[in-house]
Short mmCIF file of C-alpha atoms in Angstrom, two decimals:
data_model
loop_
_atom_site.label_atom_id
_atom_site.label_comp_id
_atom_site.label_asym_id
_atom_site.label_seq_id
_atom_site.Cartn_x
_atom_site.Cartn_y
_atom_site.Cartn_z
CA MET A 1 39.41 123.10 7.58
CA TYR A 2 40.46 122.71 4.14
CA HIS A 3 39.04 119.19 2.56
CA GLY A 4 40.28 117.38 -0.32
CA CYS A 5 38.40 115.45 -3.17
CA ARG A 6 38.01 112.15 -1.05
CA ILE A 7 36.95 108.67 -2.13
CA ARG A 8 34.85 107.01 0.29
CA LEU A 9 36.19 103.85 1.95
CA ILE A 10 32.66 102.28 2.46
CA ASP A 11 32.62 99.08 4.44
CA GLU A 12 35.77 98.06 3.59
CA ASN A 13 36.37 95.77 7.13
CA TYR A 14 32.78 93.98 6.11
CA PRO A 15 33.46 90.29 5.49
CA GLY A 16 33.16 89.71 1.98
CA ALA A 17 34.57 92.83 0.77
CA ARG A 18 37.29 92.69 -1.26
CA GLN A 19 39.88 95.31 -2.68
CA SER A 20 39.76 96.38 -6.27
CA GLY A 21 41.01 99.36 -7.90
CA THR A 22 40.46 102.32 -5.74
CA MET A 23 37.70 100.90 -3.64
CA SER A 24 36.24 97.95 -1.90
CA ASP A 25 33.77 95.89 -3.69
CA ILE A 26 31.02 94.38 -1.99
CA SER A 27 30.38 90.67 -2.79
CA PRO A 28 27.26 89.91 -4.87
CA ASP A 29 25.75 87.94 -1.94
CA PHE A 30 25.21 91.17 0.03
CA ASN A 31 22.14 93.03 -0.89
CA ASN A 32 19.71 95.62 0.28
CA ASP A 33 17.71 93.19 2.05
CA THR A 34 20.47 92.57 4.53
CA LEU A 35 21.81 96.18 5.01
CA PRO A 36 20.17 97.09 8.21
CA ALA A 37 21.16 93.96 9.88
CA GLY A 38 24.74 94.14 8.43
CA ARG A 39 25.09 97.72 9.59
CA ILE A 40 23.95 97.00 13.01
CA THR A 41 26.38 94.37 13.45
CA HIS A 42 29.38 96.10 11.92
CA LEU A 43 29.17 99.64 13.27
CA ASN A 44 32.51 101.37 13.72
CA PHE A 45 31.82 102.80 16.97
CA PRO A 46 35.01 104.54 17.59
CA ALA A 47 34.64 106.27 14.21
CA LEU A 48 31.02 107.06 14.89
CA ILE A 49 31.82 108.84 18.26
CA PHE A 50 34.95 110.44 16.89
CA GLY A 51 33.06 111.81 13.90
CA ILE A 52 30.08 113.15 16.15
CA LEU A 53 32.51 114.92 18.40
CA LEU A 54 34.47 116.36 15.31
CA ILE A 55 31.25 117.61 14.04
CA VAL A 56 30.31 119.51 17.21
CA ILE A 57 33.95 120.91 17.45
CA ILE A 58 34.10 121.98 14.13
CA THR A 59 30.68 123.55 14.09
CA GLY A 60 31.17 125.42 17.32
CA GLY A 61 34.44 126.70 16.74
CA ASN A 62 33.86 128.02 13.28
CA VAL A 63 30.41 129.68 14.34
CA LEU A 64 32.38 131.40 16.93
CA VAL A 65 34.87 132.83 14.29
CA CYS A 66 32.28 134.14 12.27
CA LEU A 67 30.31 135.74 15.24
CA SER A 68 33.41 137.36 16.27
CA VAL A 69 34.28 139.14 13.08
CA PHE A 70 30.87 140.40 12.63
CA LEU A 71 30.36 141.37 16.08
CA GLU A 72 33.65 142.68 17.01
CA LYS A 73 34.68 146.08 15.34
CA ALA A 74 38.65 145.50 15.85
CA LEU A 75 38.01 142.21 13.76
CA LYS A 76 36.50 143.78 11.00
CA THR A 77 39.46 143.69 8.63
CA THR A 78 40.00 142.52 4.98
CA THR A 79 42.11 139.44 5.99
CA ASN A 80 39.61 138.41 8.48
CA TYR A 81 36.51 138.36 5.83
CA PHE A 82 38.67 135.72 3.89
CA ILE A 83 38.77 133.79 7.26
CA VAL A 84 35.12 133.89 7.38
CA SER A 85 35.10 132.82 3.89
CA LEU A 86 37.21 129.62 5.17
CA ALA A 87 35.13 129.06 8.21
CA PHE A 88 31.92 129.05 6.26
CA ALA A 89 33.63 126.45 4.15
CA ASP A 90 34.21 124.58 7.27
CA LEU A 91 30.58 124.73 8.64
CA LEU A 92 29.21 123.64 5.16
CA LEU A 93 31.34 120.48 5.59
CA ALA A 94 30.43 119.99 9.04
CA VAL A 95 26.75 120.15 8.18
CA LEU A 96 26.59 118.55 4.86
CA VAL A 97 29.50 116.37 4.34
CA LEU A 98 30.68 114.96 7.59
CA PRO A 99 27.08 113.53 8.92
CA LEU A 100 27.18 111.24 5.54
CA PHE A 101 30.65 110.25 6.06
CA VAL A 102 30.20 109.08 9.46
CA TYR A 103 27.09 107.43 8.30
CA ALA A 104 28.87 105.65 5.62
CA GLU A 105 31.59 104.39 7.97
CA GLY A 106 29.61 101.49 9.46
CA GLY A 107 28.25 99.90 6.28
CA VAL A 108 27.67 100.05 2.41
CA TRP A 109 26.08 103.06 0.81
CA SER A 110 22.16 102.57 0.70
CA LEU A 111 21.18 106.23 -0.05
CA ASN A 112 20.33 107.47 -3.59
CA MET A 113 23.07 107.72 -6.27
CA LEU A 114 22.11 111.40 -6.58
CA VAL A 115 22.92 112.17 -3.02
CA CYS A 116 26.39 110.11 -3.57
CA ASP A 117 27.32 112.68 -6.49
CA SER A 118 25.85 115.58 -4.39
CA LEU A 119 28.17 114.56 -1.39
CA MET A 120 31.19 114.03 -3.74
CA THR A 121 30.59 117.41 -5.50
CA MET A 122 30.39 119.29 -1.89
CA ASP A 123 33.63 117.48 -0.78
CA VAL A 124 35.63 118.58 -3.85
CA MET A 125 34.12 122.10 -3.95
CA LEU A 126 34.70 122.65 -0.28
CA CYS A 127 38.17 121.48 -0.65
CA THR A 128 38.74 123.68 -3.43
CA ALA A 129 37.15 126.58 -2.12
CA SER A 130 39.20 126.43 1.10
CA ILE A 131 42.58 126.19 -0.47
CA PHE A 132 41.56 128.93 -2.87
CA ASN A 133 40.74 131.14 0.09
CA LEU A 134 44.07 130.55 1.59
CA CYS A 135 45.81 131.53 -1.66
CA ALA A 136 43.56 134.74 -1.78
CA ILE A 137 44.74 135.58 1.86
CA SER A 138 48.12 135.14 0.53
CA VAL A 139 47.47 137.36 -2.29
CA ASP A 140 45.89 139.85 0.03
CA ARG A 141 48.62 139.92 2.66
CA PHE A 142 51.46 140.15 -0.24
CA ILE A 143 49.68 143.19 -1.76
CA ALA A 144 49.28 144.77 1.69
CA VAL A 145 53.18 144.24 2.55
CA SER A 146 54.20 145.13 -1.01
CA ILE A 147 52.26 148.39 -1.77
CA PRO A 148 50.57 149.37 1.30
CA LEU A 149 49.84 152.70 0.10
CA ASN A 150 47.07 151.10 -2.07
CA TYR A 151 45.88 148.92 0.55
CA ASN A 152 42.94 149.53 2.99
CA ARG A 153 42.84 147.02 5.50
CA LYS A 154 39.74 148.34 6.97
CA HIS A 155 37.26 148.27 4.30
CA VAL A 156 36.64 145.72 1.66
CA ASP A 157 37.23 147.11 -1.83
CA HIS A 158 36.61 145.72 -5.25
CA ARG A 159 40.04 143.77 -5.16
CA GLN A 160 38.59 141.69 -2.11
CA ILE A 161 35.30 141.14 -3.69
CA VAL A 162 37.18 139.71 -6.90
CA LEU A 163 39.26 137.50 -5.02
CA LEU A 164 36.29 136.20 -2.60
CA SER A 165 34.01 135.65 -5.80
CA ALA A 166 36.78 133.76 -7.54
CA THR A 167 37.53 131.34 -4.92
CA TRP A 168 34.00 130.03 -4.74
CA LEU A 169 33.38 130.23 -8.58
CA LEU A 170 36.49 128.18 -9.45
CA ALA A 171 35.86 125.87 -6.56
CA MET A 172 32.40 125.19 -8.27
CA ALA A 173 33.88 124.91 -11.81
CA VAL A 174 36.37 122.34 -10.51
CA ALA A 175 33.68 120.36 -8.64
CA SER A 176 31.08 120.48 -11.54
CA PRO A 177 32.02 117.70 -13.53
CA VAL A 178 30.82 115.17 -10.79
CA ILE A 179 27.24 116.64 -10.62
CA PHE A 180 27.13 116.68 -14.50
CA GLY A 181 27.38 113.01 -14.70
CA ILE A 182 31.36 112.09 -14.63
CA ASN A 183 30.35 109.45 -12.14
CA ASN A 184 27.77 107.74 -14.15
CA VAL A 185 29.73 105.07 -15.46
CA PRO A 186 28.54 101.62 -16.64
CA ASP A 187 28.19 98.88 -14.33
CA ARG A 188 28.20 101.49 -11.29
CA ASP A 189 28.24 99.52 -7.89
CA PRO A 190 25.21 101.24 -6.11
CA SER A 191 26.52 100.11 -2.68
CA GLU A 192 29.39 102.16 -2.52
CA CYS A 193 29.63 106.07 -3.00
CA LYS A 194 33.04 107.17 -4.79
CA LEU A 195 34.66 109.05 -7.23
CA GLU A 196 34.63 106.81 -10.33
CA ASP A 197 36.73 108.43 -12.68
CA ASN A 198 40.56 108.14 -11.76
CA ASN A 199 41.58 110.83 -14.34
CA TYR A 200 39.07 113.17 -12.70
CA VAL A 201 40.79 112.32 -9.35
CA ILE A 202 44.09 113.29 -10.64
CA TYR A 203 42.71 116.51 -12.25
CA SER A 204 40.82 117.59 -9.22
CA SER A 205 43.99 116.90 -7.02
CA VAL A 206 45.96 118.95 -9.14
CA CYS A 207 43.62 121.96 -9.26
CA SER A 208 42.69 121.81 -5.19
CA PHE A 209 46.35 121.14 -4.12
CA PHE A 210 49.36 120.52 -6.09
CA VAL A 211 49.21 123.84 -8.19
CA PRO A 212 47.92 126.27 -5.40
CA CYS A 213 49.82 124.97 -2.56
CA PRO A 214 53.17 126.06 -4.11
CA ILE A 215 51.91 129.42 -5.11
CA MET A 216 50.59 129.87 -1.55
CA VAL A 217 53.77 128.93 0.09
CA LEU A 218 55.90 131.41 -2.57
CA LEU A 219 53.51 134.28 -1.81
CA TYR A 220 53.88 133.79 2.13
CA PHE A 221 57.60 133.82 1.75
CA GLY A 222 57.36 136.93 -0.10
CA VAL A 223 55.13 138.35 2.48
CA PHE A 224 57.79 137.41 5.33
CA ARG A 225 60.75 138.62 3.20
CA GLY A 226 58.61 142.01 2.67
CA LEU A 227 57.94 142.24 6.32
CA ARG A 228 61.60 141.84 7.20
CA HIS A 229 62.56 144.34 4.62
CA TRP A 230 59.83 146.74 6.05
CA GLU A 231 61.33 146.58 9.36
CA VAL A 232 64.95 147.11 8.51
CA THR A 233 63.92 150.18 6.55
CA ARG A 234 61.84 151.56 9.25
CA LYS A 235 64.71 151.20 11.82
CA VAL A 236 67.26 152.90 9.57
CA LYS A 237 64.96 155.94 8.84
CA LEU A 238 64.13 156.07 12.50
CA ARG A 239 67.71 155.73 13.85
CA SER A 240 68.68 159.07 12.29
CA SER A 241 65.58 161.03 13.70
CA ILE A 242 66.40 159.49 17.14
CA GLU A 243 69.76 160.71 16.95
CA ALA A 244 68.86 164.10 16.03
CA CYS A 245 66.24 164.02 18.81
CA ARG A 246 68.70 163.00 21.44
CA ARG A 247 71.25 165.45 20.63
CA LEU A 248 68.88 168.31 20.67
CA GLN A 249 67.55 167.09 24.05
CA HIS A 250 71.24 166.65 25.67
CA ALA A 251 71.87 170.09 24.39
CA ALA A 252 68.85 171.54 25.91
CA VAL A 253 69.58 169.63 29.26
CA ALA A 254 73.13 170.85 29.06
CA THR A 255 72.16 174.44 28.90
CA ALA A 256 68.89 174.63 30.76
CA LEU A 257 69.00 175.75 34.80
CA PRO A 258 67.78 173.07 36.90
CA PRO A 259 64.09 174.05 38.49
CA LEU A 260 64.33 175.51 42.07
CA THR A 261 62.24 173.99 44.92
CA GLY A 262 59.04 176.05 45.61
CA THR A 263 59.45 177.83 42.35
CA ILE A 264 58.00 177.68 38.98
CA PRO A 265 60.10 176.27 36.67
CA GLY A 266 60.82 177.75 33.45
CA PRO A 267 60.08 176.19 30.03
CA LEU A 268 61.41 172.69 29.75
CA PRO A 269 63.06 171.53 26.55
CA MET A 270 60.63 169.65 24.40
CA PRO A 271 60.62 165.92 25.43
CA LEU A 272 60.90 162.75 23.01
CA PRO A 273 57.68 161.65 21.52
CA ARG A 274 56.63 158.29 23.05
CA ILE A 275 56.92 156.68 19.52
CA ILE A 276 60.64 157.99 19.39
CA GLU A 277 61.28 156.76 23.03
CA ARG A 278 59.87 153.51 21.89
CA ASP A 279 62.13 153.09 19.11
CA LEU A 280 65.23 154.53 20.90
CA ALA A 281 64.73 151.87 23.72
CA GLN A 282 64.69 149.24 20.93
CA SER A 283 67.60 150.71 19.22
CA ARG A 284 69.59 150.59 22.42
CA LEU A 285 68.90 146.72 22.68
CA ASP A 286 69.65 146.27 19.16
CA ASP A 287 72.85 148.62 18.74
CA THR A 288 76.14 147.09 20.35
CA GLY A 289 78.26 150.61 19.47
CA ASP A 290 80.11 152.34 21.79
CA PHE A 291 78.16 155.44 21.51
CA MET A 292 74.89 153.99 22.41
CA GLN A 293 76.38 152.48 25.40
CA GLN A 294 77.74 155.98 26.56
CA GLU A 295 74.29 157.48 27.47
CA ILE A 296 74.21 160.96 28.86
CA PRO A 297 71.37 160.85 31.55
CA TYR A 298 68.93 163.56 31.42
CA PRO A 299 66.39 164.66 34.24
CA ARG A 300 63.49 162.14 35.16
CA GLN A 301 60.89 164.89 34.73
CA TYR A 302 61.81 165.27 30.91
CA ARG A 303 61.36 161.71 30.31
CA GLU A 304 58.20 161.14 32.34
CA ASN A 305 56.50 163.99 30.77
CA SER A 306 56.78 162.59 27.43
CA VAL A 307 54.29 164.00 25.09
CA PRO A 308 52.04 161.64 22.82
CA THR A 309 52.57 161.63 19.39
CA PRO A 310 49.32 161.67 17.28
CA GLY A 311 48.94 158.31 15.42
CA ALA A 312 51.82 156.47 17.72
CA PRO A 313 49.20 154.04 19.32
CA GLN A 314 47.54 153.37 16.19
CA GLU A 315 51.02 152.58 14.54
CA GLU A 316 51.81 150.47 17.40
CA SER A 317 48.49 148.64 17.14
CA GLN A 318 49.02 148.18 13.10
CA ASP A 319 52.49 146.83 13.74
CA GLN A 320 51.00 144.39 16.04
CA LEU A 321 48.06 143.31 13.92
CA GLN A 322 50.53 143.14 11.07
CA GLY A 323 52.68 140.67 13.00
CA GLU A 324 49.45 138.73 14.29
CA GLU A 325 48.02 138.14 10.90
CA SER A 326 51.33 137.19 9.34
CA TYR A 327 52.01 134.47 12.14
CA GLU A 328 48.40 133.49 12.26
CA GLY A 329 48.34 132.92 8.21
CA ALA A 330 51.61 130.99 8.69
CA ALA A 331 50.45 128.68 11.16
CA CYS A 332 47.01 128.15 9.50
CA ARG A 333 49.21 127.15 6.26
CA SER A 334 51.51 125.05 7.91
CA CYS A 335 48.73 123.19 9.81
CA PHE A 336 46.97 122.78 6.48
CA LEU A 337 49.81 121.23 4.55
CA PHE A 338 50.61 119.03 7.36
CA CYS A 339 47.15 117.71 7.67
CA TRP A 340 46.33 117.30 4.07
CA THR A 341 49.50 116.69 2.22
CA PRO A 342 49.87 112.81 3.23
CA PHE A 343 46.11 112.55 2.11
CA PHE A 344 46.55 114.07 -1.38
CA VAL A 345 49.83 112.29 -1.89
CA VAL A 346 48.29 108.86 -1.16
CA HIS A 347 45.03 109.62 -2.91
CA THR A 348 46.66 110.57 -6.13
CA THR A 349 48.99 107.73 -5.96
CA ARG A 350 45.76 105.32 -5.40
CA ALA A 351 44.28 106.76 -8.64
CA ILE A 352 47.49 106.42 -10.96
CA CYS A 353 48.79 103.26 -9.54
CA LEU A 354 45.77 100.77 -9.87
CA THR A 355 48.19 98.00 -8.86
CA CYS A 356 49.42 99.42 -5.87
CA ASP A 357 48.38 98.07 -2.45
CA ILE A 358 47.48 100.73 -0.03
CA PRO A 359 46.29 99.55 3.31
CA PRO A 360 42.46 100.51 3.97
CA ALA A 361 44.09 101.64 7.37
CA LEU A 362 46.37 104.11 5.95
CA MET A 363 43.61 105.86 3.65
CA SER A 364 41.51 106.14 6.64
CA THR A 365 44.02 107.78 8.74
CA VAL A 366 45.15 110.27 6.47
CA THR A 367 41.43 111.06 5.69
CA TRP A 368 40.69 111.48 9.20
CA LEU A 369 43.74 113.75 9.63
CA GLY A 370 42.38 115.85 6.91
CA TYR A 371 39.15 116.43 8.65
CA VAL A 372 40.74 117.43 12.05
CA ASN A 373 42.54 120.25 10.39
CA SER A 374 38.98 121.96 10.20
CA ALA A 375 38.83 121.94 14.04
CA LEU A 376 42.15 123.53 14.29
CA ASN A 377 41.86 126.55 12.90
CA PRO A 378 39.73 128.21 15.63
CA ILE A 379 42.32 127.03 18.02
CA ILE A 380 45.15 128.84 15.89
CA TYR A 381 43.34 132.26 15.75
CA THR A 382 42.70 131.89 19.66
CA ILE A 383 46.63 131.33 19.93
CA PHE A 384 47.85 134.13 17.61
CA ASN A 385 45.34 136.64 17.56
CA THR A 386 44.48 138.76 20.72
CA GLU A 387 41.22 139.92 19.36
CA PHE A 388 40.03 136.49 18.67
CA LYS A 389 41.24 135.20 22.10
CA LYS A 390 39.19 138.17 23.92
CA PHE A 391 35.93 137.15 22.19
CA PHE A 392 36.24 133.53 22.67
CA LYS A 393 37.18 134.19 26.28
CA LYS A 394 33.90 136.41 26.44
CA CYS A 395 31.68 134.13 24.91
CA PHE A 396 33.42 131.45 27.36
CA GLN A 397 32.49 133.68 30.67
CA ILE A 398 29.17 134.27 29.33
CA SER A 399 28.38 130.48 28.98
CA LEU A 400 29.64 129.83 32.48
CA ARG A 401 27.58 132.56 33.85
CA ARG A 402 24.42 131.33 32.29
CA ARG A 403 25.12 128.07 34.07
#
């Protein structure tokens, strides 16, 4: 989902191409008059098929993500608006970048250099916007855990608007040197499309990956630490209330007369609220003390007639959403790091060490691995978020019925 500023490997397997610097240089005897024949002869069919399939998967999956957030009330949360921003970046990538990348896999670059520079600009911008969106989500989750009283998860406030705007404005700022002419170097080869300035390659990689990623990881460590502290504090506070309620109920059971058959029973002792019963059951599982094991049973009718506590279902739902969003975010970030760390390491090494011999197959592999990441996030949402899963299942069932 989140894409780096990539150097295009154009026609590096074509006979007559030779490696020089960071890209393959096309031999002088290859001119534009022979482009069609060369392109037809040397089409990379596996890459073509895989690329088209990947475009379809990325587009379909991320369209579903956007539709689910805008159509399902349960998914209209601030965190999911950041996810929509990520999905939008993926859609732009699938529509504007990937088709040209697939086109360039089978031959040399035959389009306008302005198109090439626009392609490089979008590539860098979408990468940076994606990872800045991930950082913004990490900041948003950290605020939600650290100062929950100041956080509204149902309505977007000025903080979220600033974060969303900053992600795209900063991404445009990082990518802008390409469209403003940094690629217009002397003796530029019109038969290949790449980032020409190695210093800019290093700069954009640092801005897009090597600085934001550690910040994102540290913030999410803080999120999980905060959630763990919140859970421990919650259990400690509830345990005292649970024990007090249990003592009161047991005392009431001991002093109350059992109801007679065929008569109207007298007033029953106040049953435990459901939220207390739930935490009581959990505390029984967690606690290994003798007191917890020596329970005094009380009549079944007192347990079955538990009264609902206002806000208890909402609290349980909020707890579930907190956990889902946290694990979902961790999975997205882990997937992003797994898919894009190899590319940025190889990519930056290639720009720094001009004498290093990096096999074209390795560069192609890490680049395609990065593209695959764009198709994985909708799958992650489906696995970790029950509301996304319900919406995707509903859409799938509707499509089957229409057939």
